[in-house]
């Protein structure tokens, strides 16, 4: 805690939350042991002189929190809010290259999913249907499909309804149940569900891919001290390069972790601008 002045001149105690470490984007309970092993490997690479660390790796942080607060020591964050609601709140640590369909070097995309039993074969077939969107702040669930659909929409609403579900798993479940017709799902979410919960995607099929986008980066708070930021960056690169860490990375389908820069993430807002120029500024 630290003292801050109040309006009457008295000192009050400002509560500083404990440091947090989490990976909220891909957070299936079946994968928690893998993420704990990943965190333990990262702590080992940080070494005994790393200073205060989060007490534990947390699994309760929402995928799109309201902000990246000063307590965030290590996390992974969607690229669209990085360019919008999180500007000035974070520092990039590294970017993973995943080993899964839809991924390239430090890139990923989203898959447009429909039910196996549906008649839809292409994006054009989805005109006038009900679309599941996990969040209006989601790159894979909103921004990328918006860019994909913009040339087809002709400046008019494309869907009969866009329903915000709250999460990619909820979107997939509602499409599988027939409540909604299609959804745009991060290809890594689809890969992890295919591996760990195949029954959840068994009734779904991919009819299209969105344009590629920079992969979801590892970040720390803007409040993290420069020396600690550099230590985290070095630890991630060491984690990626050392053979003893390869089993846990392979289990997480991480082929490599490289340096991250802001420039590639500008493409995310380019997609937003291009959709608007095509007369489709909102996913509707």
Short mmCIF file of C-alpha atoms in Angstrom, two decimals:
data_model
loop_
_atom_site.label_atom_id
_atom_site.label_comp_id
_atom_site.label_asym_id
_atom_site.label_seq_id
_atom_site.Cartn_x
_atom_site.Cartn_y
_atom_site.Cartn_z
CA UNK A 1 0.00 0.00 0.00
CA UNK A 2 0.94 3.67 -0.38
CA UNK A 3 -0.38 6.93 1.07
CA UNK A 4 -2.37 9.30 -1.13
CA UNK A 5 -3.81 12.68 -0.20
CA UNK A 6 -7.58 13.07 0.14
CA UNK A 7 -9.59 16.25 -0.31
CA UNK A 8 -9.54 16.99 3.43
CA UNK A 9 -5.76 16.65 3.52
CA UNK A 10 -5.71 13.35 5.36
CA UNK A 11 -3.77 10.38 4.10
CA UNK A 12 -5.60 7.39 2.72
CA UNK A 13 -4.26 3.98 1.84
CA UNK A 14 -4.18 3.16 -1.87
CA UNK A 15 -4.60 -0.57 -2.37
CA UNK A 16 -2.14 -1.97 -4.89
CA UNK A 17 -3.44 -5.30 -6.20
CA UNK A 18 -1.05 -8.26 -6.17
CA UNK A 19 0.80 -9.08 -9.36
CA UNK A 20 -1.05 -11.41 -11.72
CA UNK A 21 0.01 -13.92 -14.36
CA UNK A 22 -2.54 -15.55 -16.61
CA UNK A 23 -3.32 -16.64 -20.16
CA UNK A 24 -7.03 -15.89 -20.51
CA UNK A 25 -7.41 -16.28 -24.27
CA UNK A 26 -7.04 -20.04 -24.46
CA UNK A 27 -8.13 -21.23 -21.06
CA UNK A 28 -9.77 -24.65 -21.19
CA UNK A 29 -9.74 -26.37 -17.79
CA UNK A 30 -8.21 -29.39 -19.52
CA UNK A 31 -5.17 -27.25 -20.39
CA UNK A 32 -4.51 -25.75 -16.97
CA UNK A 33 -1.74 -28.18 -16.07
CA UNK A 34 -0.01 -27.24 -19.32
CA UNK A 35 -0.22 -23.53 -18.55
CA UNK A 36 1.10 -24.13 -15.05
CA UNK A 37 4.05 -25.99 -16.56
CA UNK A 38 4.57 -23.12 -19.01
CA UNK A 39 4.56 -20.60 -16.16
CA UNK A 40 6.97 -22.67 -14.09
CA UNK A 41 9.35 -22.86 -17.06
CA UNK A 42 9.12 -19.10 -17.55
CA UNK A 43 9.83 -18.49 -13.85
CA UNK A 44 12.84 -20.80 -14.09
CA UNK A 45 14.17 -18.76 -17.01
CA UNK A 46 13.61 -15.51 -15.08
CA UNK A 47 15.89 -16.90 -12.39
CA UNK A 48 16.22 -16.30 -8.66
CA UNK A 49 17.05 -12.59 -9.09
CA UNK A 50 13.73 -11.83 -10.79
CA UNK A 51 12.21 -10.02 -7.83
CA UNK A 52 8.59 -10.26 -6.72
CA UNK A 53 6.48 -12.57 -8.86
CA UNK A 54 2.78 -13.44 -8.92
CA UNK A 55 1.99 -16.00 -6.25
CA UNK A 56 0.24 -18.28 -8.71
CA UNK A 57 -0.83 -18.56 -12.31
CA UNK A 58 -4.48 -17.42 -12.38
CA UNK A 59 -7.32 -18.82 -14.45
CA UNK A 60 -10.13 -16.42 -13.57
CA UNK A 61 -9.22 -13.34 -15.64
CA UNK A 62 -11.77 -12.60 -18.42
CA UNK A 63 -10.57 -12.87 -22.01
CA UNK A 64 -11.33 -9.17 -22.60
CA UNK A 65 -11.02 -7.36 -19.25
CA UNK A 66 -11.92 -3.68 -18.91
CA UNK A 67 -8.26 -2.67 -18.73
CA UNK A 68 -4.68 -3.92 -18.43
CA UNK A 69 -3.98 -2.71 -14.91
CA UNK A 70 -0.65 -2.16 -13.15
CA UNK A 71 -0.93 -5.59 -11.53
CA UNK A 72 -0.63 -7.45 -14.86
CA UNK A 73 2.84 -8.96 -14.87
CA UNK A 74 2.21 -11.51 -17.61
CA UNK A 75 -0.78 -12.13 -19.84
CA UNK A 76 -1.93 -12.71 -23.41
CA UNK A 77 -4.32 -10.31 -25.08
CA UNK A 78 -6.47 -10.13 -28.22
CA UNK A 79 -5.03 -7.86 -30.89
CA UNK A 80 -8.10 -5.68 -31.54
CA UNK A 81 -8.49 -4.29 -28.00
CA UNK A 82 -4.70 -3.78 -27.95
CA UNK A 83 -5.26 -1.26 -30.72
CA UNK A 84 -8.41 0.26 -29.20
CA UNK A 85 -9.38 0.10 -25.51
CA UNK A 86 -5.91 -0.94 -24.22
CA UNK A 87 -3.81 1.73 -25.92
CA UNK A 88 -1.16 3.06 -23.55
CA UNK A 89 -1.78 0.30 -20.98
CA UNK A 90 0.64 -2.47 -22.03
CA UNK A 91 4.10 -3.42 -23.23
CA UNK A 92 4.66 -6.22 -25.74
CA UNK A 93 6.78 -9.16 -24.59
CA UNK A 94 6.72 -11.66 -27.43
CA UNK A 95 4.53 -13.30 -30.03
CA UNK A 96 3.94 -17.03 -30.49
CA UNK A 97 3.89 -18.97 -33.71
CA UNK A 98 1.33 -21.74 -33.35
CA UNK A 99 1.32 -25.14 -35.03
CA UNK A 100 -2.29 -25.47 -36.16
CA UNK A 101 -4.40 -25.00 -39.30
CA UNK A 102 -4.95 -21.32 -40.00
CA UNK A 103 -1.65 -20.20 -38.46
CA UNK A 104 1.49 -18.87 -40.10
CA UNK A 105 4.65 -17.36 -38.69
CA UNK A 106 3.38 -15.16 -35.84
CA UNK A 107 -0.07 -15.03 -37.48
CA UNK A 108 -3.47 -16.62 -37.08
CA UNK A 109 -6.93 -16.24 -38.58
CA UNK A 110 -10.52 -17.10 -37.75
CA UNK A 111 -12.69 -19.87 -39.16
CA UNK A 112 -16.29 -19.29 -40.18
CA UNK A 113 -18.18 -22.22 -38.66
CA UNK A 114 -21.64 -23.59 -39.43
CA UNK A 115 -23.48 -26.76 -38.46
CA UNK A 116 -22.66 -29.87 -40.42
CA UNK A 117 -26.33 -30.29 -41.28
CA UNK A 118 -26.81 -26.73 -42.55
CA UNK A 119 -27.00 -25.97 -46.29
CA UNK A 120 -24.39 -23.19 -46.15
CA UNK A 121 -21.32 -23.68 -48.33
CA UNK A 122 -19.86 -20.19 -48.65
CA UNK A 123 -19.85 -16.76 -47.00
CA UNK A 124 -22.37 -15.51 -49.56
CA UNK A 125 -24.78 -18.23 -48.39
CA UNK A 126 -24.84 -16.62 -44.93
CA UNK A 127 -26.62 -13.48 -46.12
CA UNK A 128 -29.73 -12.98 -43.99
CA UNK A 129 -28.74 -15.55 -41.34
CA UNK A 130 -28.18 -15.24 -37.58
CA UNK A 131 -24.54 -14.71 -36.62
CA UNK A 132 -22.86 -15.40 -33.27
CA UNK A 133 -20.26 -12.82 -32.16
CA UNK A 134 -18.36 -13.46 -28.95
CA UNK A 135 -17.58 -9.76 -28.34
CA UNK A 136 -17.65 -6.46 -30.20
CA UNK A 137 -14.04 -6.03 -28.96
CA UNK A 138 -12.88 -9.32 -30.50
CA UNK A 139 -10.50 -9.41 -33.44
CA UNK A 140 -11.33 -12.95 -34.51
CA UNK A 141 -15.03 -12.80 -33.63
CA UNK A 142 -15.86 -9.33 -34.99
CA UNK A 143 -13.06 -7.42 -36.73
CA UNK A 144 -11.79 -10.15 -39.07
CA UNK A 145 -15.21 -11.36 -40.22
CA UNK A 146 -16.26 -7.72 -40.70
CA UNK A 147 -13.37 -7.30 -43.16
CA UNK A 148 -14.21 -10.60 -44.84
CA UNK A 149 -17.86 -9.70 -45.33
CA UNK A 150 -17.43 -6.01 -46.22
CA UNK A 151 -16.94 -6.56 -49.99
CA UNK A 152 -20.13 -8.64 -50.10
CA UNK A 153 -22.36 -6.47 -47.94
CA UNK A 154 -22.70 -3.61 -50.42
CA UNK A 155 -22.98 -1.07 -47.62
CA UNK A 156 -26.04 -2.79 -46.17
CA UNK A 157 -26.67 -5.14 -43.21
CA UNK A 158 -25.53 -8.62 -44.18
CA UNK A 159 -27.08 -10.70 -41.39
CA UNK A 160 -30.64 -10.75 -40.11
CA UNK A 161 -29.24 -10.70 -36.57
CA UNK A 162 -25.84 -10.51 -34.83
CA UNK A 163 -25.96 -11.92 -31.28
CA UNK A 164 -23.17 -11.17 -28.81
CA UNK A 165 -22.62 -14.43 -26.90
CA UNK A 166 -19.77 -13.46 -24.55
CA UNK A 167 -17.23 -16.16 -25.50
CA UNK A 168 -16.10 -18.25 -28.45
CA UNK A 169 -17.22 -21.49 -26.71
CA UNK A 170 -20.71 -20.04 -26.21
CA UNK A 171 -20.79 -19.03 -29.89
CA UNK A 172 -19.86 -22.55 -31.00
CA UNK A 173 -22.39 -24.12 -28.64
CA UNK A 174 -25.22 -21.94 -29.93
CA UNK A 175 -24.36 -22.70 -33.55
CA UNK A 176 -24.10 -26.42 -32.80
CA UNK A 177 -27.49 -26.31 -31.05
CA UNK A 178 -29.13 -24.61 -34.03
CA UNK A 179 -29.94 -21.43 -32.12
CA UNK A 180 -27.67 -19.38 -34.42
CA UNK A 181 -26.39 -20.13 -37.91
CA UNK A 182 -22.70 -19.23 -38.00
CA UNK A 183 -19.80 -17.83 -36.01
CA UNK A 184 -16.24 -16.63 -36.56
CA UNK A 185 -13.91 -18.53 -34.21
CA UNK A 186 -10.21 -17.99 -33.59
CA UNK A 187 -8.43 -20.87 -35.30
CA UNK A 188 -6.47 -21.68 -32.13
CA UNK A 189 -9.65 -21.91 -30.07
CA UNK A 190 -10.96 -24.32 -32.70
CA UNK A 191 -7.71 -26.31 -32.62
CA UNK A 192 -7.69 -26.60 -28.83
CA UNK A 193 -11.34 -27.64 -28.71
CA UNK A 194 -10.74 -30.17 -31.50
CA UNK A 195 -7.97 -31.70 -29.39
CA UNK A 196 -9.38 -31.45 -25.86
CA UNK A 197 -13.16 -31.34 -26.40
CA UNK A 198 -13.80 -32.90 -29.80
CA UNK A 199 -17.45 -33.47 -28.95
CA UNK A 200 -17.98 -29.69 -28.79
CA UNK A 201 -16.95 -29.20 -32.43
CA UNK A 202 -18.04 -32.55 -33.86
CA UNK A 203 -21.20 -31.06 -35.36
CA UNK A 204 -19.47 -28.03 -36.88
CA UNK A 205 -17.61 -27.43 -40.14
CA UNK A 206 -15.47 -24.67 -41.60
CA UNK A 207 -16.77 -22.91 -44.70
CA UNK A 208 -14.26 -20.03 -44.91
CA UNK A 209 -11.23 -18.38 -43.35
CA UNK A 210 -10.85 -14.72 -42.54
CA UNK A 211 -7.82 -12.69 -43.63
CA UNK A 212 -4.70 -13.41 -41.52
CA UNK A 213 -3.89 -11.33 -38.49
CA UNK A 214 -0.92 -11.01 -36.11
CA UNK A 215 -1.03 -13.75 -33.48
CA UNK A 216 -2.19 -12.91 -29.97
CA UNK A 217 0.85 -11.51 -28.13
CA UNK A 218 2.18 -11.91 -24.62
CA UNK A 219 2.04 -8.60 -22.73
CA UNK A 220 2.79 -6.93 -19.43
CA UNK A 221 1.43 -3.72 -17.90
CA UNK A 222 2.81 -0.34 -18.90
CA UNK A 223 3.62 -0.02 -15.18
CA UNK A 224 6.10 -2.92 -15.24
CA UNK A 225 9.64 -1.59 -14.75
CA UNK A 226 11.88 -1.58 -17.86
CA UNK A 227 14.41 -4.01 -16.38
CA UNK A 228 11.65 -6.51 -15.63
CA UNK A 229 10.18 -6.11 -19.11
CA UNK A 230 13.54 -6.96 -20.64
CA UNK A 231 13.91 -9.92 -18.29
CA UNK A 232 10.48 -11.23 -19.36
CA UNK A 233 11.33 -10.82 -23.04
CA UNK A 234 14.63 -12.65 -22.61
CA UNK A 235 12.97 -15.42 -20.61
CA UNK A 236 10.34 -15.98 -23.33
CA UNK A 237 13.02 -16.24 -26.01
CA UNK A 238 15.03 -18.65 -23.85
CA UNK A 239 11.90 -20.69 -23.17
CA UNK A 240 11.35 -21.01 -26.90
CA UNK A 241 14.91 -22.02 -27.73
CA UNK A 242 15.82 -24.56 -25.03
CA UNK A 243 15.16 -28.26 -25.70
CA UNK A 244 14.05 -28.96 -22.13
CA UNK A 245 11.01 -26.71 -22.61
CA UNK A 246 10.01 -28.17 -25.96
CA UNK A 247 7.53 -30.76 -24.56
CA UNK A 248 5.33 -28.18 -22.82
CA UNK A 249 5.45 -25.85 -25.83
CA UNK A 250 4.52 -28.68 -28.17
CA UNK A 251 1.63 -29.63 -25.90
CA UNK A 252 0.41 -26.03 -26.17
CA UNK A 253 1.00 -26.17 -29.95
CA UNK A 254 3.53 -23.34 -29.73
CA UNK A 255 6.17 -23.82 -32.42
CA UNK A 256 8.21 -20.75 -31.45
CA UNK A 257 8.09 -17.47 -29.55
CA UNK A 258 9.68 -14.44 -31.16
CA UNK A 259 10.10 -10.73 -30.48
CA UNK A 260 6.96 -8.61 -30.84
CA UNK A 261 6.64 -5.11 -32.29
CA UNK A 262 3.69 -2.80 -32.71
CA UNK A 263 3.95 -2.45 -36.49
CA UNK A 264 2.26 -5.75 -37.48
CA UNK A 265 -0.68 -5.02 -35.17
CA UNK A 266 -1.47 -1.85 -37.13
CA UNK A 267 -2.88 -4.19 -39.78
CA UNK A 268 -5.75 -4.91 -37.42
CA UNK A 269 -6.95 -1.31 -37.62
CA UNK A 270 -6.28 -1.31 -41.36
CA UNK A 271 -8.94 -4.01 -41.61
CA UNK A 272 -11.33 -1.82 -39.62
CA UNK A 273 -10.64 1.17 -41.89
CA UNK A 274 -10.96 -0.89 -45.08
CA UNK A 275 -14.32 -2.30 -43.97
CA UNK A 276 -15.57 1.23 -43.28
CA UNK A 277 -14.36 2.42 -46.69
CA UNK A 278 -16.37 -0.42 -48.22
CA UNK A 279 -19.47 0.88 -46.41
CA UNK A 280 -19.50 -1.77 -43.69
CA UNK A 281 -18.21 -0.09 -40.50
CA UNK A 282 -20.07 -2.46 -38.16
CA UNK A 283 -20.65 -6.19 -38.18
CA UNK A 284 -24.40 -6.25 -38.91
#
